[in-house]
Amino acid sequence: MSRRAKESGARIIRYRGVVKRYGTFQALSGVDLDVHAGEVVCLIGPSGSGKSTLLRCTNALETIDGGEIEFEGARLPRDGRALRDIRRRMGMVFQSFELFPHLTALHNVAEGPRTVLHARRAEAEDRARAMLAKVGLSDKASNYPAALSGGQQQRVAIARALAMEPDVMLFDEPTSALDPETIGEVLSVMKALADEGMTMVVVTHEMNFARRVGDWVAVFDAGRIVEQGPPRQIFDAPRTERTRDFLSHLGWHGQTL
């Protein structure tokens, strides 16, 4: 199904009053947000404002201290088999690539289907080859991570997440550790996924990506969403002073893309 056919899809993730504390520090202070099937929701804002924390709470890598997170209408389970099942349906791509250094690109991607989904080796490797092709790395299947550029390693990480056939992809600043010349190749893969209809929640400092590819943008500051809306509103006609200040500090002045 094309992305445009899914734009009016049902709500798949619901955040209501989400609170997260680390000791006396409140990282999230009552976050409300909806993610619908087929949408690309971009979380932007200054470093330390709670974006990555919300993403980690989404698949319970962090437990919340208040409010609730729902996935497809049911509250996110806290532990046990039900939580593992939910995590299988959420592909997570981190800032660091977290590849196994002793495995080739092919075997990094095949590892999850083999060990978690219990696929046979041949099936897992066939799927891995298909996912490497999807991210443009068919010719790197036999390479170890040390022989790959940062952008290539991150694309392997994306292929690894896709091999689990997730319903949602979560991206935590996937380009922040990359050299400028390799950022574009990762963003191109992400845009292709969006065009195919993948539901995505993306923490990013790449404003051009959020403006061009996002369907909905949430602006974070000090653990709260200070403004949210379609990209045209956020970038061309922001309604809050905090959003205007944040974009101004980035040198954003309503660029037409």
XYZ file of C-alpha atoms in Angstrom:
257
model
C 0.000 0.000 0.000
C 1.333 3.443 -0.871
C 2.044 6.011 1.788
C -0.592 8.372 0.474
C -3.207 5.615 0.657
C -2.389 5.170 4.331
C -2.272 8.810 5.390
C -5.711 8.584 6.975
C -4.821 5.364 8.762
C -5.966 4.435 12.241
C -4.100 5.657 15.304
C -1.303 3.222 16.062
C 0.499 4.936 18.987
C -1.130 7.186 21.566
C 0.755 9.132 24.237
C -1.306 10.742 26.993
C 0.196 12.695 29.866
C 3.479 10.789 29.651
C 5.841 11.551 32.535
C 9.403 10.286 32.977
C 11.747 11.159 35.837
C 15.390 10.419 36.510
C 15.737 11.096 40.210
C 14.769 14.736 40.711
C 15.056 15.523 36.983
C 11.803 15.379 35.042
C 12.646 14.390 31.469
C 9.024 14.265 30.262
C 6.295 16.430 31.739
C 2.927 15.319 30.404
C 3.432 14.561 26.702
C 0.356 14.107 24.489
C 0.850 12.903 20.913
C -0.788 10.600 18.356
C 0.881 8.581 15.594
C -1.287 7.184 12.810
C -0.542 4.316 10.462
C 1.508 5.433 7.479
C 2.579 8.710 9.082
C 6.078 10.055 9.555
C 6.087 11.920 12.868
C 9.238 13.964 13.475
C 10.288 15.025 16.969
C 12.445 18.150 16.952
C 13.800 20.512 19.581
C 16.994 21.294 21.473
C 19.215 18.542 22.847
C 18.031 17.252 26.205
C 14.422 18.305 25.647
C 12.971 14.774 25.977
C 12.702 13.585 22.381
C 14.922 10.514 22.688
C 13.467 9.712 26.098
C 9.975 9.542 24.595
C 11.237 7.276 21.836
C 12.859 4.920 24.355
C 9.660 4.863 26.389
C 7.714 3.908 23.262
C 9.038 0.340 23.292
C 9.648 0.285 27.060
C 13.421 0.575 26.960
C 12.539 3.120 29.638
C 9.523 2.785 31.926
C 7.250 5.772 32.359
C 6.370 7.303 35.731
C 2.996 8.701 34.773
C 0.445 8.863 32.011
C 0.083 6.086 29.463
C 1.307 4.866 26.111
C -1.012 2.813 23.934
C -0.081 0.690 20.943
C -2.999 -0.149 18.659
C -5.501 0.704 21.371
C -3.954 -1.282 24.216
C -1.743 0.057 26.981
C 1.902 -0.787 26.530
C 2.715 -3.816 28.692
C 5.424 -3.361 31.302
C 7.187 -6.711 31.020
C 6.946 -10.351 30.008
C 6.075 -11.994 26.750
C 3.515 -9.368 25.763
C 6.195 -6.669 25.866
C 8.606 -8.788 23.831
C 5.899 -9.261 21.218
C 5.348 -5.492 21.022
C 9.070 -4.833 20.690
C 9.269 -7.212 17.747
C 6.792 -4.983 15.961
C 8.822 -1.818 16.562
C 12.114 -1.535 14.707
C 14.587 0.688 16.560
C 17.517 2.479 14.947
C 19.896 4.204 17.353
C 22.460 6.991 17.005
C 25.235 4.419 17.300
C 24.970 1.542 14.880
C 25.349 -1.252 17.463
C 26.307 -3.864 14.900
C 28.049 -7.070 15.929
C 31.679 -6.446 14.898
C 32.405 -10.157 14.424
C 29.519 -10.689 11.974
C 29.273 -9.689 8.322
C 26.576 -7.289 7.188
C 24.535 -10.263 5.977
C 24.769 -12.080 9.286
C 24.091 -8.930 11.302
C 20.806 -8.561 9.443
C 19.955 -12.278 9.583
C 20.643 -12.627 13.311
C 17.285 -11.312 14.515
C 15.110 -13.451 12.232
C 17.152 -16.501 13.219
C 17.279 -16.018 16.988
C 14.027 -14.157 17.676
C 11.697 -15.279 14.902
C 13.304 -18.763 14.725
C 13.593 -18.637 10.945
C 15.708 -21.264 9.252
C 19.181 -20.122 8.255
C 18.420 -20.078 4.535
C 15.192 -18.151 5.048
C 16.864 -15.657 7.378
C 19.723 -15.074 4.959
C 17.369 -14.664 2.018
C 15.464 -12.048 3.970
C 18.723 -10.374 4.961
C 19.840 -10.145 1.340
C 16.495 -8.602 0.393
C 16.786 -6.000 3.149
C 20.380 -5.150 2.233
C 19.217 -4.640 -1.341
C 16.452 -2.384 -0.057
C 19.010 -0.071 1.576
C 21.360 -0.214 -1.403
C 24.017 -2.502 0.069
C 23.737 -5.751 -1.881
C 27.418 -5.555 -2.692
C 28.419 -5.227 0.975
C 26.818 -8.412 2.307
C 30.153 -10.087 3.061
C 31.764 -7.002 4.615
C 32.359 -6.679 8.333
C 31.320 -3.413 10.046
C 34.920 -2.198 10.314
C 35.133 -2.213 6.509
C 32.013 -0.062 6.107
C 31.575 3.702 6.306
C 29.390 5.164 9.015
C 26.568 5.702 6.564
C 26.820 2.131 5.347
C 26.816 0.809 8.901
C 23.694 2.797 9.687
C 22.005 1.440 6.576
C 22.885 -2.077 7.740
C 21.278 -1.185 11.077
C 18.135 -0.076 9.239
C 18.136 -3.307 7.216
C 18.500 -5.271 10.459
C 15.434 -3.565 11.922
C 13.441 -4.081 8.712
C 14.295 -7.782 8.665
C 12.041 -8.210 11.700
C 9.101 -6.973 9.581
C 8.094 -4.217 12.020
C 4.854 -2.259 11.938
C 6.598 0.898 13.186
C 10.150 2.186 12.798
C 11.656 4.321 15.564
C 14.695 6.412 14.615
C 16.739 8.076 17.370
C 18.840 10.760 15.621
C 20.075 8.231 13.049
C 22.415 10.694 11.321
C 23.973 12.406 14.345
C 27.108 10.203 14.351
C 27.701 10.441 10.594
C 30.067 12.484 8.484
C 28.234 15.114 6.431
C 28.874 13.277 3.163
C 27.116 10.121 4.386
C 24.047 11.724 5.961
C 22.233 11.983 2.637
C 22.421 8.269 1.868
C 20.727 7.401 5.174
C 18.046 10.070 4.779
C 17.347 8.803 1.255
C 16.682 5.319 2.599
C 14.380 6.739 5.253
C 12.481 8.790 2.679
C 12.031 5.679 0.515
C 10.575 3.838 3.530
C 8.203 6.741 4.149
C 7.102 6.712 0.512
C 6.310 3.002 0.860
C 3.980 3.706 3.776
C 6.114 2.736 6.772
C 4.911 4.292 10.018
C 7.882 6.169 11.464
C 8.681 8.194 14.565
C 11.901 10.104 13.969
C 13.967 12.114 16.438
C 16.023 14.371 14.218
C 18.033 17.557 13.929
C 17.688 17.399 10.133
C 15.109 20.130 9.605
C 15.015 19.700 5.833
C 14.062 16.055 6.309
C 11.342 16.937 8.816
C 9.998 19.632 6.509
C 10.023 17.507 3.342
C 9.204 14.032 4.600
C 7.312 14.500 7.855
C 3.528 14.375 8.008
C 3.439 15.736 11.558
C 6.069 17.570 13.605
C 6.240 17.914 17.394
C 8.512 20.554 18.911
C 9.962 19.649 22.313
C 11.340 21.916 24.995
C 12.127 21.035 28.629
C 10.200 17.757 28.521
C 7.066 19.163 26.923
C 5.653 19.527 23.442
C 5.376 23.277 22.954
C 3.834 23.032 19.498
C 2.779 20.346 17.056
C 1.246 20.326 13.632
C 1.929 19.716 9.934
C 5.385 20.725 8.700
C 4.100 23.763 6.819
C 2.710 25.212 10.047
C 5.786 24.450 12.147
C 8.387 25.678 9.683
C 6.572 28.403 7.758
C 4.168 29.840 10.347
C 5.127 28.662 13.861
C 2.608 29.713 16.485
C 4.780 29.810 19.615
C 7.704 32.023 20.469
C 9.702 29.002 21.630
C 9.363 27.316 18.229
C 10.368 30.519 16.464
C 13.420 30.889 18.725
C 14.496 27.295 18.191
C 14.244 27.495 14.407
C 15.915 30.898 14.349
C 18.913 29.548 16.256
C 19.225 26.882 13.558
C 19.228 29.540 10.878
C 15.798 28.476 9.601
C 13.817 31.267 8.001
C 11.017 29.507 6.167
C 13.079 27.955 3.392
C 11.070 26.657 0.470
C 12.028 23.059 -0.278
